Amino acid sequence: MKGLIMDYPLTTNTILEYGNSVYHHKKIITHLPDGIRHEYSFGDMYKRCKKLANALTQKLGITNGDMVGTFAWNHGPHVELYYGISGIGAVCHTINIRLSANQIEYIINNSEDKVIFVDATLVPLLEKIAPLLETVEYYILINAADDFITTLPNTLHYEDLIRDQSEDFEWPELNENDASGLCYTSGTTGLPKGVLYSHRSTFLHATTIMSPNAGNFSNRDTVLLIVPQFHVMAWGFPYLCLLSGSNMVLPSSNLQPEAIIKILIEEKVNKANGVPTIWLGVYHALKMNPPKEKLALEEYLVGGSALTKSLIEGFEKDFGIKGVQAWGMTETSPLGTVSRLQPLHDCLSEDAKLTIRAKQGTAFPGVELRIVTDDGNLAPTDGKTMGELQIKGAWTITSYFKTNNNENFTKDGWFKTGDVSTIDQDGYMEIKDRTKDLIKSGGEWISSVALESALMAHPKIKEAAVIAIPDEKWVEKPLASIVLMNNEDVVSEEELIDFLSREFVKYQIPKDYVYMNEVPKTSVGKFDKKEIRKLFAEGKLT
Ligand code: AMP
C-alpha cells in the first residue's frame, strides 16, 4: 500500500527557498585577497541566484542537463553558482583547480562543460589549455577588474552577466533524482573519475550532516568553510548552512594558517571544516603566536585524512578547541561517518575517549557499512578484524559518470571504498589504511596510518608519511619520510625506533628513515604516496 504523503521534491531549490524564507537575514561573508571583506545576506544571495538563473537560460542558452563548470575559490558568487546552475536543471561541475593541466583538460572535455565560471586569479591556469577544450562556449570571469586582459575566448564578466537580469525567475519543476552536481575524484589513485550527485542525495546529505549527532550545526553558528568548494561541494556545507541558518564565512584563497586565524578571530567563527593538514598548520601557528583572547572556535570537523590523537589532544589541551573526525569519499557525497562520544563512554578514561575520537566513527543515518575480509567473508564487529570497507546509502555512488566499469561495486550493491578498516561492537569504524598503502611484511599487515600518527606525536616531528618499499627477506618493509618541526632538530633513527617500540612490535617498526623539507601533497592536501613512491623508485629519497 502506498503512503498518502505528498511527493515533495528534495532539490537544491527547496534548500534555497527555505534558506531565503526562514534565514534571509543570515550572512555570507567572504574574505578576498588583499584584505577585501564582502558581506551580504542569504536574502541578497537569493536574489542574485534568480538573476543568474535568468542569465544562464536567456543569455547563455543553458538548458536542463547541460554541464556548467566552476573554477573558483570559496566565495559568495561560487555559492550563487551552486544554486543558480542546479536550480535551472543544469549540472554544477566544480573543477578542482589543483589538478594538473592534463587532468583539468581531461575532465572538462569528459564532462562537456558548455560554460566555465572562472576566478580572475585562476585564469592563467585555463588559458594554457583553452585551445584544447572542445565544448566550452563561454568563460565568465569572477572578481575580475574591468580592464582585465585574457587570451580566453568569449569572455564576459560575472557582474555584467547578471546586472540587468530580473530578480523574478520561476524555478522549473525538477525531478529530485536528476543530477545537480558533478565532482571528479581527486586522482589519488589514477585518472579522475566523475561522481554525479543528485538533488535528492544533496538534500539528504545536508540535512543529515547538520543534525546534533553528526556535524551539529544550528542557527546559532558561524561556520568557516575551509574545504574548497571545488572538492565534493565543500562537504555539502553551502547547503547545510542554508538549512540550519548558520552564517557562512568563506576564505577564498586565504588558506595560510595565519590568514585562517585572522578570519577566525575577526568573524568570531565557532565551527569550521578542513583537512588535517590545515588544522595542523593552524595549531602550530597558534602555538607559536598564542591569541590574546580565547578563540570563539568550539569545534572543527576534519576529514579527508586521519585526524591524529595527538592533534585532537593538543588543540583541546592548549586551546580548548574540539576536533571532530569524519570520514568520507568523493563517491559518498562525501560524509559517511563521524566520531563523537556517547553517554556510554562517560565512564572511560580520558585516553580511552581520545582513542575513540581518533577513530573514523559511526555511520550516519542513511548509510550502512560493512567490512569484507580477503577471503570474501563479512568481518565480525570486533574492532580487530581488518578488511575492505564497503558502503551503501542514500548518498553513495551507483556508478561513475560515463563509465560502465563496475569493478568498484559488489554484485549485491555495495561500493568498495579501497579503505582497509575495522568496525567495533559499537559500530565505530577505524581506517587502518587504503588497500594499496597497507604494508605486508613477512605475511603480516602493518598499518602505515598508525605509524604516521604515532610518529607525528613525537615532539620534534611535524609530518610523517610511511610507504611500503621492497625487501628481499620480508617482501615489503616500511619506509618513513620525516619532516622535522625545525630544521636544526636532530632525531636519530635509534631514537625513533625506541619511541615507536612503546606502541609497536618489532616487525612493524620502520628501520628506514628519510628526511624531507615537506611531504609531497595531492591537490587536496593529502600525503601523496604515489609521489613518494616515485621519488623512492628514482633513488631521490636519501
Ligand atoms: P577523496 O575521495 O579524495 O576524498 O578520498 C577519499 C579517501 O580519503 C578515503 O577513501 C580514505 O582513504 C581517505 N579518508 C577520508 N577521510 C578520512 C579520515 N577521516 N581518516 C583517514 N582517511 C580518510
Coordinates of C-alpha atoms and ligand atoms in Angstrom, one line a residue:
M1 CA 0.0 0.0 0.0
K2 CA 1.3 3.4 -0.9
G3 CA 1.6 6.0 1.8
L4 CA -0.6 9.1 1.5
I5 CA 2.1 11.7 1.7
M6 CA 3.0 14.4 -0.8
D7 CA 5.7 13.6 -3.2
Y8 CA 7.6 16.8 -2.2
P9 CA 10.8 17.3 -4.2
L10 CA 14.1 17.2 -2.3
T11 CA 16.0 19.6 -4.5
T12 CA 18.6 22.3 -4.1
N13 CA 15.8 24.8 -5.0
T14 CA 13.9 23.6 -1.9
I15 CA 17.0 24.3 0.2
L16 CA 17.5 27.8 -1.4
E17 CA 13.8 28.7 -0.9
Y18 CA 13.9 27.6 2.7
G19 CA 17.1 29.5 3.5
N20 CA 15.6 32.6 2.0
S21 CA 12.2 32.4 3.7
V22 CA 13.4 31.5 7.2
Y23 CA 17.0 32.9 7.3
H24 CA 17.1 35.7 4.8
H25 CA 18.9 37.9 7.4
K26 CA 21.8 35.4 7.9
K27 CA 25.2 36.4 6.5
I28 CA 27.6 35.2 3.8
I29 CA 31.0 36.8 4.5
T30 CA 33.8 36.4 2.0
H31 CA 37.5 37.3 2.7
L32 CA 39.0 38.0 -0.7
P33 CA 42.8 38.5 -1.2
D34 CA 44.3 41.9 -0.3
G35 CA 42.2 42.1 2.9
I36 CA 38.9 42.8 1.0
R37 CA 35.9 41.7 3.0
H38 CA 32.5 41.3 1.5
E39 CA 29.3 40.7 3.4
Y40 CA 25.7 40.1 2.2
S41 CA 22.6 38.3 3.4
F42 CA 21.1 35.0 2.4
G43 CA 18.2 37.2 1.0
D44 CA 20.6 39.2 -1.2
M45 CA 22.3 36.0 -2.4
Y46 CA 18.8 34.5 -3.2
K47 CA 18.0 37.5 -5.5
R48 CA 21.3 37.1 -7.3
C49 CA 20.7 33.4 -7.8
K50 CA 17.5 34.3 -9.7
K51 CA 19.3 36.9 -11.8
L52 CA 21.9 34.2 -12.6
A53 CA 19.2 31.7 -13.5
N54 CA 17.8 34.2 -16.0
A55 CA 21.3 34.9 -17.4
L56 CA 22.1 31.2 -17.7
T57 CA 18.9 30.4 -19.5
Q58 CA 18.4 33.5 -21.6
K59 CA 21.9 34.9 -22.3
L60 CA 24.0 31.7 -22.3
G61 CA 21.4 29.3 -23.6
I62 CA 21.9 26.7 -20.9
T63 CA 19.1 24.1 -20.6
N64 CA 18.2 21.2 -18.5
G65 CA 21.0 18.6 -18.2
D66 CA 23.8 20.9 -19.6
M67 CA 27.1 20.9 -17.8
V68 CA 28.3 24.2 -16.4
G69 CA 31.8 24.3 -14.9
T70 CA 33.1 26.4 -12.0
F71 CA 36.9 27.0 -11.5
A72 CA 36.9 29.1 -8.3
W73 CA 37.8 29.6 -4.7
N74 CA 35.2 29.7 -1.9
H75 CA 33.2 32.9 -2.1
G76 CA 29.7 34.3 -2.4
P77 CA 29.4 34.1 -6.2
H78 CA 30.5 30.4 -6.1
V79 CA 27.6 29.8 -3.7
E80 CA 25.3 31.5 -6.1
L81 CA 26.6 29.2 -8.9
Y82 CA 25.8 26.1 -6.8
Y83 CA 22.2 27.2 -6.5
G84 CA 21.7 29.0 -9.8
I85 CA 23.1 26.3 -12.1
S86 CA 21.4 23.3 -10.3
G87 CA 18.2 25.3 -9.9
I88 CA 17.6 25.5 -13.6
G89 CA 18.2 21.8 -14.0
A90 CA 21.7 22.1 -15.3
V91 CA 24.7 20.4 -13.5
C92 CA 27.1 22.4 -11.4
H93 CA 30.5 20.8 -12.2
T94 CA 33.1 22.0 -9.7
I95 CA 36.5 21.7 -11.3
N96 CA 39.4 21.0 -8.9
I97 CA 41.9 23.9 -9.5
R98 CA 44.7 21.9 -8.0
L99 CA 44.8 19.1 -10.6
S100 CA 47.4 19.0 -13.3
A101 CA 46.7 20.8 -16.6
N102 CA 46.3 17.4 -18.3
Q103 CA 43.8 16.3 -15.8
I104 CA 41.8 19.6 -15.9
E105 CA 41.7 19.3 -19.7
Y106 CA 40.6 15.7 -19.4
I107 CA 37.7 16.4 -17.0
I108 CA 36.4 19.5 -18.9
N109 CA 36.3 17.6 -22.1
N110 CA 34.9 14.5 -20.5
S111 CA 32.1 16.3 -18.7
E112 CA 31.4 18.5 -21.8
D113 CA 31.2 21.8 -19.9
K114 CA 29.4 24.4 -22.0
V115 CA 30.3 27.4 -19.9
I116 CA 33.0 27.8 -17.3
F117 CA 32.9 30.4 -14.5
V118 CA 36.5 31.2 -13.5
D119 CA 38.1 33.4 -10.9
A120 CA 40.3 36.1 -12.4
T121 CA 43.3 34.8 -10.3
L122 CA 42.9 31.3 -11.8
V123 CA 42.5 32.4 -15.5
P124 CA 46.2 31.7 -16.3
L125 CA 45.6 28.0 -15.5
L126 CA 42.8 27.8 -18.0
E127 CA 44.5 30.0 -20.7
K128 CA 47.1 27.3 -21.1
I129 CA 44.6 24.6 -22.0
A130 CA 41.7 26.6 -23.5
P131 CA 42.6 25.7 -27.2
L132 CA 42.2 22.1 -26.2
L133 CA 38.8 22.5 -24.6
E134 CA 36.3 21.1 -27.1
T135 CA 32.9 22.1 -25.7
V136 CA 33.3 25.4 -23.8
E137 CA 31.4 28.2 -25.4
Y138 CA 31.8 31.0 -22.8
Y139 CA 34.1 31.8 -20.0
I140 CA 32.6 34.0 -17.3
L141 CA 35.2 36.0 -15.2
I142 CA 34.6 36.3 -11.5
N143 CA 36.2 39.0 -9.4
A144 CA 38.0 40.5 -12.4
A145 CA 38.8 44.2 -12.8
D146 CA 37.1 46.0 -15.7
D147 CA 40.4 46.2 -17.6
F148 CA 41.3 42.6 -17.0
I149 CA 43.1 41.1 -20.0
T150 CA 42.9 37.5 -21.0
T151 CA 43.5 35.3 -24.0
L152 CA 40.5 33.2 -23.1
P153 CA 37.9 33.4 -25.9
N154 CA 34.3 34.6 -25.5
T155 CA 34.6 36.1 -22.0
L156 CA 32.0 38.0 -20.0
H157 CA 32.3 39.5 -16.5
Y158 CA 30.1 37.8 -14.0
E159 CA 28.7 41.1 -12.7
D160 CA 27.9 42.3 -16.2
L161 CA 26.2 38.9 -16.9
I162 CA 23.7 39.3 -14.1
R163 CA 23.5 43.1 -13.6
D164 CA 20.4 43.8 -15.8
Q165 CA 18.7 40.5 -15.2
S166 CA 15.3 40.3 -13.4
E167 CA 15.1 39.0 -9.8
D168 CA 12.0 37.1 -10.8
F169 CA 12.5 33.6 -12.0
E170 CA 10.3 30.6 -11.6
W171 CA 12.3 27.5 -10.8
P172 CA 11.4 24.6 -13.2
E173 CA 9.9 21.5 -11.6
L174 CA 12.8 19.2 -11.2
N175 CA 12.9 15.5 -10.5
E176 CA 14.8 15.0 -7.2
N177 CA 16.7 12.1 -8.8
D178 CA 18.1 14.3 -11.5
A179 CA 21.8 15.3 -11.4
S180 CA 22.6 18.5 -9.6
G181 CA 26.4 18.5 -9.2
L182 CA 29.5 16.8 -10.6
C183 CA 32.8 16.3 -9.0
Y184 CA 35.8 14.3 -10.2
T185 CA 37.8 12.2 -7.7
S186 CA 41.0 13.9 -6.7
G187 CA 43.0 11.3 -8.6
T188 CA 44.8 9.8 -5.6
T189 CA 44.5 6.5 -7.4
G190 CA 44.8 7.3 -11.2
L191 CA 42.7 9.2 -13.7
P192 CA 40.0 11.4 -12.2
K193 CA 36.5 9.7 -12.3
G194 CA 33.3 11.7 -12.3
V195 CA 30.8 11.4 -9.4
L196 CA 27.3 12.7 -10.3
Y197 CA 25.3 13.9 -7.3
S198 CA 21.5 14.1 -7.4
H199 CA 19.3 16.8 -5.9
R200 CA 17.9 14.2 -3.5
S201 CA 21.3 12.9 -2.4
T202 CA 22.5 16.5 -1.9
F203 CA 19.4 17.4 0.2
L204 CA 19.5 14.2 2.3
H205 CA 23.3 14.5 2.9
A206 CA 23.0 18.2 4.1
T207 CA 20.0 17.6 6.4
T208 CA 21.7 14.6 8.0
I209 CA 25.1 16.3 8.4
M210 CA 23.6 19.3 10.2
S211 CA 22.0 17.1 12.9
P212 CA 23.4 17.1 16.5
N213 CA 24.9 13.6 16.5
A214 CA 26.6 14.4 13.2
G215 CA 28.0 17.9 12.3
N216 CA 25.9 19.7 14.9
F217 CA 25.0 22.9 13.1
S218 CA 22.3 25.4 14.1
N219 CA 21.2 28.9 13.6
R220 CA 23.5 30.0 16.4
D221 CA 26.6 29.1 14.5
T222 CA 29.0 31.0 12.3
V223 CA 30.8 28.4 10.1
L224 CA 34.1 28.8 8.2
L225 CA 34.1 26.7 5.1
I226 CA 37.8 25.8 4.6
V227 CA 37.1 22.7 2.5
P228 CA 37.3 24.1 -1.1
Q229 CA 34.0 24.4 -3.0
F230 CA 35.8 22.5 -5.8
H231 CA 36.2 19.5 -3.6
V232 CA 33.0 17.4 -3.1
M233 CA 30.8 20.5 -2.9
A234 CA 32.7 21.7 0.2
W235 CA 31.3 18.7 2.0
G236 CA 27.8 20.0 1.4
F237 CA 28.3 23.0 3.7
P238 CA 26.9 25.6 1.4
Y239 CA 23.6 23.6 1.5
L240 CA 23.6 22.8 5.2
C241 CA 24.3 26.4 6.2
L242 CA 21.1 27.5 4.5
L243 CA 19.1 24.7 6.1
S244 CA 20.5 25.3 9.6
G245 CA 20.6 29.1 9.3
S246 CA 24.3 29.2 10.1
N247 CA 26.3 32.2 8.9
M248 CA 28.7 31.2 6.2
V249 CA 32.3 32.6 6.2
L250 CA 34.3 31.9 3.0
P251 CA 38.1 32.4 2.9
S252 CA 38.7 32.4 -0.9
S253 CA 42.4 31.8 -1.3
N254 CA 43.3 32.9 2.2
L255 CA 44.3 29.4 3.4
Q256 CA 47.6 30.1 5.2
P257 CA 47.4 29.3 8.9
E258 CA 47.9 33.0 9.9
A259 CA 45.1 34.1 7.5
I260 CA 42.7 31.5 8.8
I261 CA 43.4 32.5 12.4
K262 CA 42.8 36.2 11.4
I263 CA 39.4 35.2 9.9
L264 CA 38.5 33.0 12.9
I265 CA 39.1 35.9 15.2
E266 CA 37.5 38.7 13.1
E267 CA 34.3 36.8 12.3
K268 CA 34.0 35.1 15.7
V269 CA 33.8 31.8 13.9
N270 CA 32.6 28.9 16.2
K271 CA 32.6 26.0 13.8
A272 CA 34.7 25.0 10.7
N273 CA 35.7 22.2 8.5
G274 CA 39.0 21.2 6.8
V275 CA 41.6 18.5 6.2
P276 CA 44.1 17.6 8.9
T277 CA 47.0 19.4 7.1
I278 CA 45.2 22.7 7.5
W279 CA 44.4 22.2 11.2
L280 CA 47.9 21.0 11.9
G281 CA 49.2 24.3 10.4
V282 CA 46.7 26.3 12.4
Y283 CA 47.7 24.5 15.6
H284 CA 51.4 25.2 15.2
A285 CA 50.7 28.8 14.2
L286 CA 48.6 29.3 17.4
K287 CA 51.3 27.7 19.5
M288 CA 54.0 30.0 18.0
N289 CA 51.8 33.0 18.5
P290 CA 49.1 32.4 21.1
P291 CA 46.0 34.6 20.7
K292 CA 45.4 37.2 23.4
E293 CA 41.8 36.1 23.9
K294 CA 40.3 32.7 23.7
L295 CA 39.0 32.0 20.2
A296 CA 35.3 31.6 19.6
L297 CA 36.1 28.4 17.7
E298 CA 34.4 25.5 19.6
E299 CA 34.7 22.7 17.1
Y300 CA 36.4 21.8 13.8
L301 CA 35.2 18.9 11.6
V302 CA 38.1 17.1 10.0
G303 CA 38.1 14.5 7.2
G304 CA 40.0 13.5 4.1
S305 CA 42.9 12.0 6.0
A306 CA 43.2 10.8 9.6
L307 CA 42.9 13.3 12.4
T308 CA 45.5 12.1 14.8
K309 CA 45.0 11.6 18.5
S310 CA 48.0 13.9 19.2
L311 CA 46.4 16.8 17.3
I312 CA 43.0 16.3 18.9
E313 CA 44.7 16.3 22.3
G314 CA 46.9 19.3 21.5
F315 CA 44.1 21.5 20.3
E316 CA 42.0 20.6 23.3
K317 CA 44.6 21.0 26.0
D318 CA 46.2 24.1 24.6
F319 CA 43.2 26.0 23.3
G320 CA 40.1 24.2 24.5
I321 CA 39.0 23.5 20.9
K322 CA 37.4 20.2 19.9
G323 CA 38.5 18.3 16.8
V324 CA 35.8 16.0 15.4
Q325 CA 36.8 13.3 13.0
A326 CA 34.7 12.4 10.0
W327 CA 35.3 10.0 7.1
G328 CA 34.1 10.1 3.6
M329 CA 35.0 10.0 -0.1
T330 CA 34.1 11.9 -3.2
E331 CA 31.9 8.9 -4.0
T332 CA 30.0 9.2 -0.8
S333 CA 29.0 12.9 -1.2
P334 CA 31.4 12.9 0.9
L335 CA 30.5 12.2 4.5
G336 CA 29.8 8.7 5.7
T337 CA 30.9 8.6 9.3
V338 CA 31.6 10.8 12.3
S339 CA 33.3 10.1 15.6
R340 CA 31.5 11.5 18.6
L341 CA 31.4 10.2 22.1
Q342 CA 28.2 8.9 23.6
P343 CA 27.0 8.6 27.2
L344 CA 28.1 5.0 27.2
H345 CA 31.7 6.4 27.0
D346 CA 31.3 8.6 30.1
C347 CA 32.9 6.0 32.4
L348 CA 36.1 5.7 30.2
S349 CA 39.5 7.3 30.9
E350 CA 40.4 10.4 29.0
D351 CA 42.9 8.4 27.0
A352 CA 40.3 5.8 26.1
K353 CA 37.9 8.6 25.0
L354 CA 40.6 10.1 22.8
T355 CA 41.2 6.7 21.2
I356 CA 37.5 6.5 20.2
R357 CA 37.6 10.1 18.9
A358 CA 40.6 9.3 16.8
K359 CA 38.6 6.5 15.0
Q360 CA 36.7 7.5 11.9
G361 CA 33.4 6.9 13.7
T362 CA 29.9 5.6 13.3
A363 CA 27.8 5.7 10.1
F364 CA 25.3 8.5 9.6
P365 CA 21.6 7.5 9.4
G366 CA 21.0 6.6 5.8
V367 CA 24.4 5.0 5.4
E368 CA 25.4 1.3 6.0
L369 CA 29.0 0.0 6.4
R370 CA 30.5 -3.5 6.3
I371 CA 33.9 -5.0 6.3
V372 CA 34.8 -7.8 3.9
T373 CA 37.9 -9.8 4.6
D374 CA 40.4 -11.0 2.0
D375 CA 38.6 -14.4 1.7
G376 CA 35.3 -12.7 0.9
N377 CA 33.7 -13.1 4.4
L378 CA 32.0 -10.5 6.4
A379 CA 34.3 -9.4 9.3
P380 CA 33.0 -9.6 12.8
T381 CA 32.4 -6.2 14.5
D382 CA 35.2 -6.9 17.0
G383 CA 37.3 -3.8 16.3
K384 CA 40.2 -6.1 15.3
T385 CA 39.4 -7.9 12.1
M386 CA 40.6 -5.9 9.1
G387 CA 39.1 -6.0 5.7
E388 CA 37.9 -3.8 2.9
L389 CA 35.3 -1.2 4.0
Q390 CA 32.2 -1.3 1.8
I391 CA 29.4 1.2 2.0
K392 CA 25.9 1.8 0.7
G393 CA 23.4 4.6 1.4
A394 CA 21.2 7.4 0.3
W395 CA 24.2 9.5 -1.0
T396 CA 26.6 6.8 -2.2
I397 CA 27.5 6.5 -5.9
T398 CA 25.9 3.7 -8.0
S399 CA 28.4 4.1 -10.9
Y400 CA 31.0 6.6 -12.2
F401 CA 29.9 9.2 -14.8
K402 CA 30.2 7.9 -18.4
T403 CA 31.8 4.6 -17.5
N404 CA 30.5 1.1 -17.3
N405 CA 33.4 -0.1 -15.3
N406 CA 31.9 -1.6 -12.2
E407 CA 35.0 -3.1 -10.5
N408 CA 34.4 -0.8 -7.5
F409 CA 30.9 -2.2 -6.9
T410 CA 29.9 -5.6 -5.5
K411 CA 27.2 -7.8 -7.1
D412 CA 24.9 -7.2 -4.1
G413 CA 25.1 -3.4 -4.5
W414 CA 27.8 -2.1 -2.2
F415 CA 30.5 0.4 -3.1
K416 CA 34.1 -0.8 -2.4
T417 CA 36.0 2.0 -0.8
G418 CA 39.5 0.7 -1.1
D419 CA 40.0 1.5 2.6
V420 CA 41.0 -1.2 5.0
S421 CA 39.2 -0.8 8.2
T422 CA 37.8 -2.4 11.4
I423 CA 34.4 -1.9 13.0
D424 CA 34.0 -2.4 16.7
Q425 CA 31.0 -3.6 18.7
D426 CA 29.5 -0.1 19.0
G427 CA 29.8 0.5 15.2
Y428 CA 32.9 2.7 15.3
M429 CA 34.8 2.3 12.1
E430 CA 38.6 2.8 12.1
I431 CA 40.6 3.2 8.9
K432 CA 43.8 1.2 9.1
D433 CA 44.9 2.0 5.6
R434 CA 44.0 2.2 2.0
T435 CA 44.4 -1.1 0.2
K436 CA 47.5 -0.1 -1.7
D437 CA 49.1 1.5 1.3
L438 CA 48.9 -1.3 3.6
I439 CA 52.3 -2.9 4.1
K440 CA 52.5 -6.6 4.2
S441 CA 55.8 -7.6 5.8
G442 CA 56.6 -11.3 6.2
G443 CA 53.0 -12.1 5.7
E444 CA 51.8 -9.7 8.4
W445 CA 49.9 -6.4 7.9
I446 CA 51.5 -3.2 9.1
S447 CA 49.3 -0.1 9.2
S448 CA 51.2 2.9 7.7
V449 CA 48.5 5.2 9.1
A450 CA 49.1 4.0 12.6
L451 CA 52.8 4.5 12.2
E452 CA 52.3 8.0 10.8
S453 CA 50.0 9.0 13.6
A454 CA 52.5 7.7 16.2
L455 CA 55.5 9.4 14.5
M456 CA 53.6 12.7 14.3
A457 CA 53.0 12.6 18.1
H458 CA 56.8 12.9 18.5
P459 CA 57.6 16.5 19.7
K460 CA 60.2 17.1 17.0
I461 CA 58.2 15.7 14.1
K462 CA 55.9 17.8 12.0
E463 CA 54.9 15.4 9.3
A464 CA 55.5 11.7 8.6
A465 CA 54.4 9.6 5.7
V466 CA 55.1 5.9 5.6
I467 CA 55.2 3.8 2.4
A468 CA 56.0 0.2 1.6
I469 CA 59.3 -0.5 -0.1
P470 CA 60.6 -3.8 -1.4
D471 CA 62.6 -6.0 0.8
E472 CA 64.4 -9.2 -0.1
K473 CA 63.6 -11.1 3.0
W474 CA 60.2 -9.7 4.1
V475 CA 58.9 -8.9 0.5
E476 CA 57.9 -5.4 1.8
K477 CA 59.0 -3.2 4.6
P478 CA 58.0 0.3 5.8
L479 CA 60.0 3.4 5.0
A480 CA 59.2 6.6 6.9
S481 CA 59.7 10.0 5.4
I482 CA 60.0 12.6 8.1
V483 CA 59.6 16.4 8.2
L484 CA 61.1 17.9 11.3
M485 CA 59.5 20.7 13.2
N486 CA 62.7 22.7 13.0
N487 CA 65.5 22.2 10.5
E488 CA 68.1 22.4 13.3
D489 CA 66.5 19.5 15.2
V490 CA 68.2 16.2 15.1
V491 CA 66.4 12.9 15.7
S492 CA 68.4 9.7 15.4
E493 CA 66.9 6.6 13.9
E494 CA 67.6 4.8 17.2
E495 CA 65.6 7.4 19.0
L496 CA 62.6 6.9 16.6
I497 CA 62.8 3.1 16.8
D498 CA 62.8 3.4 20.6
F499 CA 59.9 5.9 20.5
L500 CA 57.8 3.6 18.3
S501 CA 58.6 0.5 20.3
R502 CA 56.3 1.7 23.0
E503 CA 53.3 1.1 20.7
F504 CA 54.5 -1.3 18.0
V505 CA 56.1 -4.7 17.9
K506 CA 59.5 -5.1 16.4
Y507 CA 58.5 -6.2 12.9
Q508 CA 56.1 -3.3 12.5
I509 CA 58.7 -0.6 13.2
P510 CA 60.4 1.1 10.2
K511 CA 64.2 0.7 10.2
D512 CA 64.5 3.0 7.2
Y513 CA 64.0 6.8 7.6
V514 CA 64.4 9.7 5.1
Y515 CA 64.2 13.3 5.9
M516 CA 62.4 15.9 3.7
N517 CA 61.5 19.6 3.8
E518 CA 57.9 18.8 3.1
V519 CA 55.9 15.7 2.4
P520 CA 54.5 15.9 -1.2
K521 CA 50.7 16.5 -1.1
T522 CA 47.9 15.8 -3.5
S523 CA 45.7 18.6 -4.8
V524 CA 43.5 18.4 -1.7
G525 CA 46.4 18.4 0.7
K526 CA 46.7 14.6 1.5
F527 CA 50.1 12.9 1.6
D528 CA 50.8 12.0 -2.0
K529 CA 52.1 8.4 -1.5
K530 CA 52.3 7.9 -5.3
E531 CA 54.8 10.7 -5.5
I532 CA 56.8 9.5 -2.5
R533 CA 56.9 6.0 -4.1
K534 CA 58.0 7.6 -7.3
L535 CA 60.8 9.6 -5.6
F536 CA 61.9 6.4 -3.9
A537 CA 61.9 4.4 -7.2
E538 CA 64.0 7.2 -8.8
G539 CA 66.5 7.0 -5.9
K540 CA 65.7 10.6 -4.9
L541 CA 65.0 9.7 -1.2
T542 CA 68.0 9.5 0.9
Ligands
AMP1 P1 38.7 11.6 -1.6 O1 37.6 11.0 -2.5 O2 39.8 12.2 -2.4 O3 38.0 12.5 -0.6 O4 39.4 10.5 -0.8 C1 38.7 9.6 0.0 C2 39.7 8.8 0.8 O5 40.3 9.6 1.8 C3 39.0 7.7 1.6 O6 38.8 6.6 0.9 C4 40.1 7.5 2.7 O7 41.2 6.7 2.2 C5 40.6 8.9 2.9 N1 40.0 9.5 4.1 C6 38.9 10.3 4.1 N2 38.6 10.7 5.4 C7 39.5 10.1 6.2 C8 39.7 10.0 7.6 N3 39.0 10.7 8.5 N4 40.8 9.3 8.0 C9 41.5 8.6 7.2 N5 41.4 8.6 5.9 C10 40.4 9.3 5.4

